[in-house]
Every structure is written in structure tokens, then in C-alpha cells.
Amino acid sequence: MSHFTPNSGPYTVVGLGEALFDCFGERTVLGGAPVNLAVHANQLLCHAHCRGVVASAIGSDPLGERLQKELAARGMTTDYLTVVPEVPTGTVQVTVDVAGHPQYEITENVAWDGIEFTDSLAQLAKSCSAVCFGTLAQRAPISRKSIQHFLASAKNALRVCDINLRQQFFTAEVIESSLQAANVVKLNEEELSVIGELLKLESRELPVDDQIAGLQRRFDLSVVAFTRGEAGTVLYSGDERVEGEVPKYLRQPQADSVGAGDSCCAALIVGLLLGKPLGEIVTLANRVGAFVASVQGATPELPAEILELVGR
Ligand SMILES: Nc1ncnc2c1ncn2[C@@H]1O[C@H](COP(=O)(O)OP(=O)(O)O)[C@@H](O)[C@H]1O
Ligand SMILES: O=C(O)C(=O)C[C@H](O)[C@H](O)COP(=O)(O)O
């Protein structure tokens, strides 16, 4: 595949996988890459009667209830959250260095490890416009199977793999099958290097552009998004390589870059669905990512000047 042809909407963008709370000491905030992604896609698209949706599982506990309330407060459906009563809602301990870069300690045996492929998820898979998934939620077999089923059923959708390699929770096999199932991939330099090694890509010792060309040759990818923190995002599609200006937002005290990647990925998906040129998409992705990196937490309200870029 060299290009994705968007349909005319209305669009449903699904964040599929871990739904959890990021814990910064005593402060706990909504998190999980698929949740962050869906919240931002919902903000960017809701003016056009489109939506971001979280497909995950929560425990039968106060954090599970809070997760439902937080999504509802953002005007989002909780219909695709199943309850797994025996285990807790997911949590992640986040530590942030002086530059605002996070490190994650992800709790095991939690509700999002047990996402079942229910009839309602099967319907969602058939009807959604885009689904974003990663490797972390595939660490346990129940969720791994459901994610694979979902992707196999989402034949007409943009299937975006935000690879998000976390701790020891990935294998070469999961990376390989995820890249096979995807038509768009988002990754950063460290992830590119780990993937190159694990999949024994011939291009793994070459400069980044050549490594990405190697990835494009090996997998059927319409777009590769390469994220570089404050240096901004680069998009690769066919022979095109597009980068853009990275805006400067005043960094708030206590700012952290948690969620910058997820929000940037949401902007990428929205831009592709709306059929925007790659140059406009990279501008939007850089703005959204830079804004989220300048504030505390992963799911802030986006400013009007960003929403206007998608035609609000
Ligand atoms: N400190 C920053 N200043 C400006 N833009 C940023 C900053 N951090 C992230 N971004 C934007 O967000 C995108 C994704 O952030 P990054 O932290 O690189 O994601 P990932 O989670 O994929 O490693 C970057 O490519 C860039 O566009
Ligand atoms: O789900 C995970 O993988 C987590 O570790 C929880 C975090 O909320 C997000 O992942 C943040 O993701 P970034 O946008 O890459 O900063």
C-alpha cells in the first residue's frame, strides 16, 4: 500500500488496549496510550460529529468508576469498556526527570490484560474508521488475541501501530505481527533501533532514513511517523519525507512530556482521515505534541488555535 484513501466519515477513532491511571506520587491522572489517543482524537474531531472511543477493560473498583466518569466528562462513550471483576483497574507509576521525560513502572495482572473480543467490539471493528494499538496491551494472551481479532476485522480502517515499547513487555513476535497488521506506524529512535535488532532488519546499522526505508520494504506501510521529541515529527510515505516547524509553547511549571506521542499520533490519524496533505498533518502533529509536552498530564484541553487547524 502506498496511499490511504479516506472515506467520507463520520469517523470513529478507536484507542484499543490499556486504560489506566498514571500515578505521579500521590497525583493520579487518566492515562494509557490508547486512552490518551482517543481523548485527543475526540477533541480534534468532535465538531464534525466524529468521535474518539476507548476499547479496554476496567476493574470493579473505585478507579474503574473514576475512569468511566472521566471519559463521560469529556463527552466520550464508555460502551466499549468491559468490567473484569477479579482484578484491579490498571495503574502506572510515572517518574519524571528534570527535563520532563517520563519513566514508567507498569502494574501487572490488571483489568486491561483481560480485554475480551465481545460482539460489541466485533461490531466496532467492522465500522470504525481508524484503530490505534500498541505492544504493551498484547503482553497477556486474552488481550493479545482480542487485539489481533479486532485488527483482522477492521479491514477498511486505518490500523495504526503506536509501537510504544515498555519495560520487558514486548517480543519480536508481537512486534512482527503488529507491523504486519498495521498500515501506519509511529515510533521513536530508540524503538526503531530495538525493532531493527529484534527483526534483524538489514538496514539496522544505516542512518535513520535508510532504516525507515528498510521498514517500509519489509511491511506494507502507507505512512511511518518518526517522533523526535523537541526536534519534531518526520512523516515518510512512499518516497516522500516530510518534516515541519516545531512550535514553542511556554513550558508550564511541573510540565511533563507524558502523552505527547499519543496526542501527536491522534493528530496524524485525524489528518489522514480528513485527507489533509502530509505537510499540514506534520504541522498539526507537531503543534499538538508540543502543546501536550508543555503542560502537566497527558490529556489537557487543546487550545482553540490548534482546533482551528482541523477546521473548527
Ligand atoms: N519538548 C517538546 N517540544 C516540542 N515538541 C515536542 C516536545 N516533546 C514532544 N514534542 C512533539 O510531540 C511529538 C511526539 O513526542 P515524543 O516524545 O517524541 O513521542 P514518543 O512518545 O513517540 O517518544 C514529537 O515528534 C514532537 O512533534
Ligand atoms: O500506555 C502506556 O504505554 C503508558 O506507559 C502510560 C502513558 O500514559 C502513555 O503511554 C504515555 O505515552 P506517550 O505519549 O508515549 O508519552
Tab-separated table of C-alpha atoms and ligand atoms in Angstrom:
chain	number	residue	atom	x	y	z
A	1	MET	CA	0.000	0.000	0.000
A	2	SER	CA	1.415	3.410	-0.809
A	3	HIS	CA	-1.524	5.706	-0.012
A	4	PHE	CA	-4.532	5.618	2.250
A	5	THR	CA	-7.802	6.764	0.696
A	6	PRO	CA	-10.073	8.173	3.397
A	7	ASN	CA	-13.826	7.603	3.320
A	8	SER	CA	-16.167	10.495	3.931
A	9	GLY	CA	-16.946	9.965	7.631
A	10	PRO	CA	-18.390	10.432	10.179
A	11	TYR	CA	-15.249	8.999	11.712
A	12	THR	CA	-14.829	6.787	14.755
A	13	VAL	CA	-11.239	6.576	16.004
A	14	VAL	CA	-10.624	3.713	18.439
A	15	GLY	CA	-7.877	3.579	21.070
A	16	LEU	CA	-7.561	-0.165	21.712
A	17	GLY	CA	-5.587	-1.518	24.672
A	18	GLU	CA	-4.560	-0.291	28.109
A	19	ALA	CA	-6.859	2.039	30.063
A	20	LEU	CA	-5.234	3.103	33.317
A	21	PHE	CA	-4.189	5.847	35.662
A	22	ASP	CA	-0.737	7.413	35.557
A	23	CYS	CA	0.418	7.876	39.177
A	24	PHE	CA	2.881	10.692	39.846
A	25	GLY	CA	3.362	10.061	43.557
A	26	GLU	CA	0.008	10.935	45.135
A	27	ARG	CA	-1.350	12.593	41.985
A	28	THR	CA	-3.178	10.180	39.670
A	29	VAL	CA	-4.346	11.193	36.200
A	30	LEU	CA	-6.092	9.483	33.323
A	31	GLY	CA	-3.620	7.641	31.124
A	32	GLY	CA	-2.718	4.725	28.914
A	33	ALA	CA	-1.630	5.394	25.363
A	34	PRO	CA	-4.964	4.263	23.785
A	35	VAL	CA	-6.954	6.448	26.206
A	36	ASN	CA	-4.770	9.492	25.553
A	37	LEU	CA	-5.073	8.878	21.827
A	38	ALA	CA	-8.861	8.554	21.902
A	39	VAL	CA	-9.310	11.641	24.102
A	40	HIS	CA	-7.251	13.779	21.718
A	41	ALA	CA	-8.893	12.345	18.589
A	42	ASN	CA	-12.263	13.112	20.191
A	43	GLN	CA	-11.280	16.727	20.874
A	44	LEU	CA	-9.898	17.232	17.393
A	45	LEU	CA	-12.904	15.678	15.654
A	46	CYS	CA	-15.977	16.228	17.800
A	47	HIS	CA	-17.044	19.390	15.934
A	48	ALA	CA	-17.706	17.186	12.891
A	49	HIS	CA	-19.911	14.692	14.784
A	50	CYS	CA	-16.992	12.291	14.838
A	51	ARG	CA	-15.651	10.630	17.951
A	52	GLY	CA	-12.755	9.038	19.765
A	53	VAL	CA	-13.597	5.813	21.559
A	54	VAL	CA	-11.704	3.769	24.172
A	55	ALA	CA	-11.915	-0.026	23.846
A	56	SER	CA	-10.485	-1.580	27.007
A	57	ALA	CA	-11.285	-3.182	30.350
A	58	ILE	CA	-11.524	-1.836	33.900
A	59	GLY	CA	-11.844	-3.430	37.332
A	60	SER	CA	-14.908	-3.331	39.539
A	61	ASP	CA	-13.269	-0.771	41.825
A	62	PRO	CA	-13.192	2.983	42.549
A	63	LEU	CA	-10.512	3.616	39.883
A	64	GLY	CA	-12.647	1.812	37.288
A	65	GLU	CA	-15.608	4.007	38.212
A	66	ARG	CA	-13.430	7.097	38.049
A	67	LEU	CA	-12.144	6.095	34.609
A	68	GLN	CA	-15.715	5.838	33.321
A	69	LYS	CA	-16.598	9.214	34.846
A	70	GLU	CA	-13.517	10.894	33.383
A	71	LEU	CA	-14.340	9.680	29.877
A	72	ALA	CA	-18.001	10.678	30.268
A	73	ALA	CA	-16.904	14.123	31.488
A	74	ARG	CA	-15.006	14.509	28.222
A	75	GLY	CA	-18.190	13.660	26.303
A	76	MET	CA	-16.969	10.170	25.397
A	77	THR	CA	-18.772	6.842	25.393
A	78	THR	CA	-17.933	4.136	27.951
A	79	ASP	CA	-19.779	1.458	25.965
A	80	TYR	CA	-16.569	-0.316	24.972
A	81	LEU	CA	-15.133	-0.658	28.476
A	82	THR	CA	-15.792	-4.113	29.881
A	83	VAL	CA	-15.574	-4.841	33.591
A	84	VAL	CA	-13.234	-7.618	34.779
A	85	PRO	CA	-14.267	-8.016	38.430
A	86	GLU	CA	-11.389	-10.172	39.771
A	87	VAL	CA	-8.531	-7.755	39.084
A	88	PRO	CA	-7.837	-4.044	39.632
A	89	THR	CA	-8.029	-1.215	37.116
A	90	GLY	CA	-4.587	-0.577	35.635
A	91	THR	CA	-2.059	1.824	37.117
A	92	VAL	CA	1.404	3.027	36.103
A	93	GLN	CA	3.957	4.673	38.420
A	94	VAL	CA	5.483	7.541	36.475
A	95	THR	CA	8.721	9.266	37.442
A	96	VAL	CA	9.715	12.377	35.557
A	97	ASP	CA	13.285	13.700	35.235
A	98	VAL	CA	14.187	17.430	35.360
A	99	ALA	CA	13.628	17.774	31.608
A	100	GLY	CA	10.088	16.353	31.979
A	101	HIS	CA	10.891	12.963	30.383
A	102	PRO	CA	8.955	10.081	31.924
A	103	GLN	CA	9.891	6.569	33.025
A	104	TYR	CA	7.121	4.011	33.548
A	105	GLU	CA	6.653	1.173	36.040
A	106	ILE	CA	3.593	-0.676	34.764
A	107	THR	CA	1.492	-2.802	37.163
A	108	GLU	CA	0.894	-6.397	36.052
A	109	ASN	CA	-2.260	-8.581	36.187
A	110	VAL	CA	-4.737	-5.758	35.795
A	111	ALA	CA	-8.087	-5.415	34.058
A	112	TRP	CA	-6.762	-4.329	30.648
A	113	ASP	CA	-4.843	-7.636	30.423
A	114	GLY	CA	-8.262	-9.300	30.064
A	115	ILE	CA	-9.966	-7.436	27.209
A	116	GLU	CA	-12.445	-9.893	25.623
A	117	PHE	CA	-13.407	-9.703	21.953
A	118	THR	CA	-17.125	-9.219	22.606
A	119	ASP	CA	-19.851	-8.866	19.953
A	120	SER	CA	-19.828	-5.147	20.522
A	121	LEU	CA	-16.064	-4.943	19.894
A	122	ALA	CA	-16.559	-7.042	16.757
A	123	GLN	CA	-19.159	-4.506	15.521
A	124	LEU	CA	-16.860	-1.616	16.380
A	125	ALA	CA	-14.003	-3.247	14.465
A	126	LYS	CA	-16.141	-3.540	11.345
A	127	SER	CA	-17.450	0.009	11.495
A	128	CYS	CA	-14.533	2.121	12.785
A	129	SER	CA	-12.502	4.436	10.555
A	130	ALA	CA	-9.249	4.052	12.471
A	131	VAL	CA	-7.844	1.976	15.302
A	132	CYS	CA	-4.655	2.653	17.209
A	133	PHE	CA	-2.926	-0.102	19.182
A	134	GLY	CA	0.498	-0.884	20.636
A	135	THR	CA	2.579	-3.724	22.002
A	136	LEU	CA	2.031	-3.225	25.756
A	137	ALA	CA	-1.610	-4.381	25.801
A	138	GLN	CA	-0.530	-7.529	23.968
A	139	ARG	CA	1.627	-8.692	26.894
A	140	ALA	CA	-1.092	-11.115	28.147
A	141	PRO	CA	-2.858	-13.699	25.965
A	142	ILE	CA	-6.527	-12.658	26.330
A	143	SER	CA	-5.980	-9.072	25.249
A	144	ARG	CA	-3.396	-10.093	22.647
A	145	LYS	CA	-5.924	-12.371	20.927
A	146	SER	CA	-8.674	-9.766	21.091
A	147	ILE	CA	-6.433	-7.076	19.612
A	148	GLN	CA	-5.408	-9.416	16.805
A	149	HIS	CA	-9.074	-10.306	16.131
A	150	PHE	CA	-10.044	-6.665	16.128
A	151	LEU	CA	-7.317	-5.769	13.626
A	152	ALA	CA	-8.211	-8.655	11.348
A	153	SER	CA	-11.852	-7.474	11.348
A	154	ALA	CA	-11.028	-3.783	10.822
A	155	LYS	CA	-10.293	-4.361	7.161
A	156	ASN	CA	-11.303	-0.926	5.910
A	157	ALA	CA	-9.819	1.067	8.748
A	158	LEU	CA	-6.605	2.910	9.215
A	159	ARG	CA	-4.747	0.471	11.510
A	160	VAL	CA	-2.156	2.487	13.353
A	161	CYS	CA	0.529	0.796	15.409
A	162	ASP	CA	1.982	3.173	18.016
A	163	ILE	CA	4.647	0.669	18.940
A	164	ASN	CA	5.281	2.017	22.493
A	165	LEU	CA	7.881	-0.489	23.728
A	166	ARG	CA	7.624	-0.567	27.516
A	167	GLN	CA	9.937	-2.326	30.025
A	168	GLN	CA	10.148	-6.053	29.157
A	169	PHE	CA	6.578	-6.184	27.778
A	170	PHE	CA	7.277	-6.932	24.120
A	171	THR	CA	8.632	-9.734	21.960
A	172	ALA	CA	9.909	-9.951	18.395
A	173	GLU	CA	6.816	-11.994	17.544
A	174	VAL	CA	4.375	-9.356	18.815
A	175	ILE	CA	6.282	-6.585	17.058
A	176	GLU	CA	6.305	-8.573	13.813
A	177	SER	CA	2.584	-9.415	13.899
A	178	SER	CA	1.690	-5.851	14.890
A	179	LEU	CA	3.617	-4.375	11.978
A	180	GLN	CA	2.023	-6.950	9.655
A	181	ALA	CA	-1.446	-5.943	10.827
A	182	ALA	CA	-0.823	-2.196	10.594
A	183	ASN	CA	-0.899	0.176	7.652
A	184	VAL	CA	0.548	3.113	9.618
A	185	VAL	CA	3.304	3.004	12.233
A	186	LYS	CA	4.519	5.558	14.758
A	187	LEU	CA	7.828	5.093	16.565
A	188	ASN	CA	10.804	6.950	18.024
A	189	GLU	CA	14.547	6.495	17.588
A	190	GLU	CA	15.010	4.076	20.458
A	191	GLU	CA	12.105	1.941	19.256
A	192	LEU	CA	13.434	1.948	15.686
A	193	SER	CA	16.743	0.652	16.928
A	194	VAL	CA	15.204	-2.114	19.098
A	195	ILE	CA	12.938	-3.215	16.231
A	196	GLY	CA	15.878	-3.248	13.815
A	197	GLU	CA	17.764	-5.588	16.157
A	198	LEU	CA	14.844	-7.860	17.071
A	199	LEU	CA	13.594	-8.263	13.499
A	200	LYS	CA	17.137	-8.395	12.110
A	201	LEU	CA	16.395	-5.688	9.570
A	202	GLU	CA	19.278	-5.482	7.098
A	203	SER	CA	19.122	-1.695	7.322
A	204	ARG	CA	19.642	-1.629	11.107
A	205	GLU	CA	23.157	-0.157	11.037
A	206	LEU	CA	22.276	2.536	8.483
A	207	PRO	CA	21.170	6.173	9.031
A	208	VAL	CA	17.566	6.674	10.214
A	209	ASP	CA	16.101	7.456	6.760
A	210	ASP	CA	17.511	4.172	5.431
A	211	GLN	CA	16.314	2.226	8.459
A	212	ILE	CA	12.818	3.538	7.850
A	213	ALA	CA	13.069	2.679	4.159
A	214	GLY	CA	14.013	-0.853	5.314
A	215	LEU	CA	10.893	-0.983	7.492
A	216	GLN	CA	8.767	0.225	4.563
A	217	ARG	CA	10.219	-2.511	2.344
A	218	ARG	CA	9.556	-5.232	4.900
A	219	PHE	CA	5.986	-4.180	5.820
A	220	ASP	CA	3.061	-2.794	3.835
A	221	LEU	CA	3.009	0.679	5.403
A	222	SER	CA	1.238	3.675	3.970
A	223	VAL	CA	2.825	6.106	6.459
A	224	VAL	CA	5.635	5.888	9.018
A	225	ALA	CA	5.669	8.635	11.663
A	226	PHE	CA	9.042	9.090	13.332
A	227	THR	CA	8.865	11.136	16.544
A	228	ARG	CA	11.862	13.103	17.837
A	229	GLY	CA	10.757	14.982	20.946
A	230	GLU	CA	11.535	18.679	20.607
A	231	ALA	CA	13.061	18.152	17.147
A	232	GLY	CA	9.551	17.295	15.889
A	233	THR	CA	7.958	14.573	13.797
A	234	VAL	CA	9.004	13.273	10.378
A	235	LEU	CA	6.461	11.551	8.113
A	236	TYR	CA	7.507	9.034	5.484
A	237	SER	CA	5.085	7.874	2.803
A	238	GLY	CA	6.291	6.106	-0.341
A	239	ASP	CA	9.295	8.157	-1.440
A	240	GLU	CA	8.167	11.280	0.419
A	241	ARG	CA	9.849	12.545	3.592
A	242	VAL	CA	8.099	15.468	5.258
A	243	GLU	CA	9.051	17.461	8.323
A	244	GLY	CA	7.867	20.827	9.579
A	245	GLU	CA	8.355	23.625	12.022
A	246	VAL	CA	8.146	22.790	15.719
A	247	PRO	CA	6.290	25.492	17.637
A	248	LYS	CA	7.484	26.731	21.003
A	249	TYR	CA	4.975	26.676	23.816
A	250	LEU	CA	5.902	28.185	27.142
A	251	ARG	CA	6.708	25.246	29.404
A	252	GLN	CA	4.482	25.293	32.481
A	253	PRO	CA	5.998	24.522	35.880
A	254	GLN	CA	5.673	20.766	36.530
A	255	ALA	CA	5.232	20.081	32.790
A	256	ASP	CA	5.927	16.541	31.582
A	257	SER	CA	6.009	15.065	28.103
A	258	VAL	CA	3.676	12.173	29.021
A	259	GLY	CA	1.105	11.812	26.239
A	260	ALA	CA	2.973	13.981	23.692
A	261	GLY	CA	3.456	10.921	21.490
A	262	ASP	CA	-0.165	9.800	21.832
A	263	SER	CA	-1.534	13.247	21.054
A	264	CYS	CA	0.803	13.560	18.069
A	265	CYS	CA	-0.487	10.178	16.871
A	266	ALA	CA	-4.104	11.343	17.269
A	267	ALA	CA	-3.311	14.374	15.105
A	268	LEU	CA	-1.724	12.119	12.490
A	269	ILE	CA	-4.819	9.903	12.353
A	270	VAL	CA	-7.200	12.861	12.166
A	271	GLY	CA	-5.138	14.459	9.381
A	272	LEU	CA	-5.078	11.228	7.380
A	273	LEU	CA	-8.832	10.678	7.809
A	274	LEU	CA	-9.569	14.228	6.702
A	275	GLY	CA	-7.375	13.679	3.632
A	276	LYS	CA	-5.002	16.530	4.516
A	277	PRO	CA	-1.621	16.799	2.742
A	278	LEU	CA	1.355	15.399	4.695
A	279	GLY	CA	2.787	18.914	5.224
A	280	GLU	CA	-0.384	20.011	7.038
A	281	ILE	CA	-0.525	16.785	9.001
A	282	VAL	CA	3.029	17.166	10.281
A	283	THR	CA	2.291	20.778	11.322
A	284	LEU	CA	-0.772	19.637	13.251
A	285	ALA	CA	1.067	16.691	14.836
A	286	ASN	CA	3.956	18.936	15.936
A	287	ARG	CA	1.616	21.555	17.409
A	288	VAL	CA	-0.446	19.053	19.350
A	289	GLY	CA	2.620	17.131	20.600
A	290	ALA	CA	4.486	20.317	21.580
A	291	PHE	CA	1.465	21.692	23.424
A	292	VAL	CA	0.927	18.478	25.410
A	293	ALA	CA	4.665	18.373	26.249
A	294	SER	CA	4.437	21.911	27.653
A	295	VAL	CA	1.780	21.116	30.275
A	296	GLN	CA	1.253	18.650	33.095
A	297	GLY	CA	-0.541	15.383	32.243
A	298	ALA	CA	-1.407	13.602	29.007
A	299	THR	CA	-4.935	14.767	28.246
A	300	PRO	CA	-5.179	18.578	28.575
A	301	GLU	CA	-7.838	20.518	26.704
A	302	LEU	CA	-6.308	21.614	23.391
A	303	PRO	CA	-6.259	25.370	22.691
A	304	ALA	CA	-8.566	26.908	20.088
A	305	GLU	CA	-5.661	27.783	17.771
A	306	ILE	CA	-4.925	24.060	17.394
A	307	LEU	CA	-8.557	23.028	16.976
A	308	GLU	CA	-8.878	25.653	14.233
A	309	LEU	CA	-6.241	23.802	12.214
A	310	VAL	CA	-8.693	20.936	11.747
A	311	GLY	CA	-11.396	23.297	10.577
A	312	ARG	CA	-13.295	24.165	13.699
B	1	LIG	N1	9.643	19.144	24.280
B	1	LIG	C1	8.993	19.204	23.128
B	1	LIG	N2	8.965	20.361	22.407
B	1	LIG	C2	8.321	20.435	21.244
B	1	LIG	N3	7.631	19.397	20.685
B	1	LIG	C3	7.609	18.228	21.343
B	1	LIG	C4	8.289	18.049	22.597
B	1	LIG	N4	8.104	16.793	23.006
B	1	LIG	C5	7.337	16.193	22.067
B	1	LIG	N5	7.032	17.043	21.054
B	1	LIG	C6	6.209	16.754	19.851
B	1	LIG	O1	5.456	15.569	20.072
B	1	LIG	C7	5.925	14.518	19.220
B	1	LIG	C8	5.916	13.223	19.967
B	1	LIG	O2	6.693	13.318	21.141
B	1	LIG	P1	7.775	12.219	21.543
B	1	LIG	O3	8.072	12.453	22.981
B	1	LIG	O4	8.880	12.267	20.556
B	1	LIG	O5	6.886	10.904	21.344
B	1	LIG	P2	7.119	9.362	21.674
B	1	LIG	O6	6.203	9.093	22.794
B	1	LIG	O7	6.715	8.716	20.388
B	1	LIG	O8	8.586	9.175	22.008
B	1	LIG	C9	7.305	14.956	18.737
B	1	LIG	O9	7.660	14.378	17.493
B	1	LIG	C10	7.092	16.463	18.637
B	1	LIG	O10	6.354	16.771	17.474
B	2	LIG	O1	0.143	3.175	27.996
B	2	LIG	C1	1.357	3.303	28.173
B	2	LIG	O2	2.196	2.790	27.401
B	2	LIG	C2	1.874	4.066	29.346
B	2	LIG	O3	3.026	3.940	29.670
B	2	LIG	C3	1.007	5.104	30.001
B	2	LIG	C4	1.182	6.517	29.499
B	2	LIG	O4	0.020	7.269	29.865
B	2	LIG	C5	1.293	6.662	27.996
B	2	LIG	O5	1.933	5.637	27.380
B	2	LIG	C6	2.005	7.908	27.594
B	2	LIG	O6	2.502	7.770	26.285
B	2	LIG	P1	3.457	8.756	25.468
B	2	LIG	O7	2.558	9.545	24.589
B	2	LIG	O8	4.336	7.849	24.681
B	2	LIG	O9	4.163	9.599	26.469
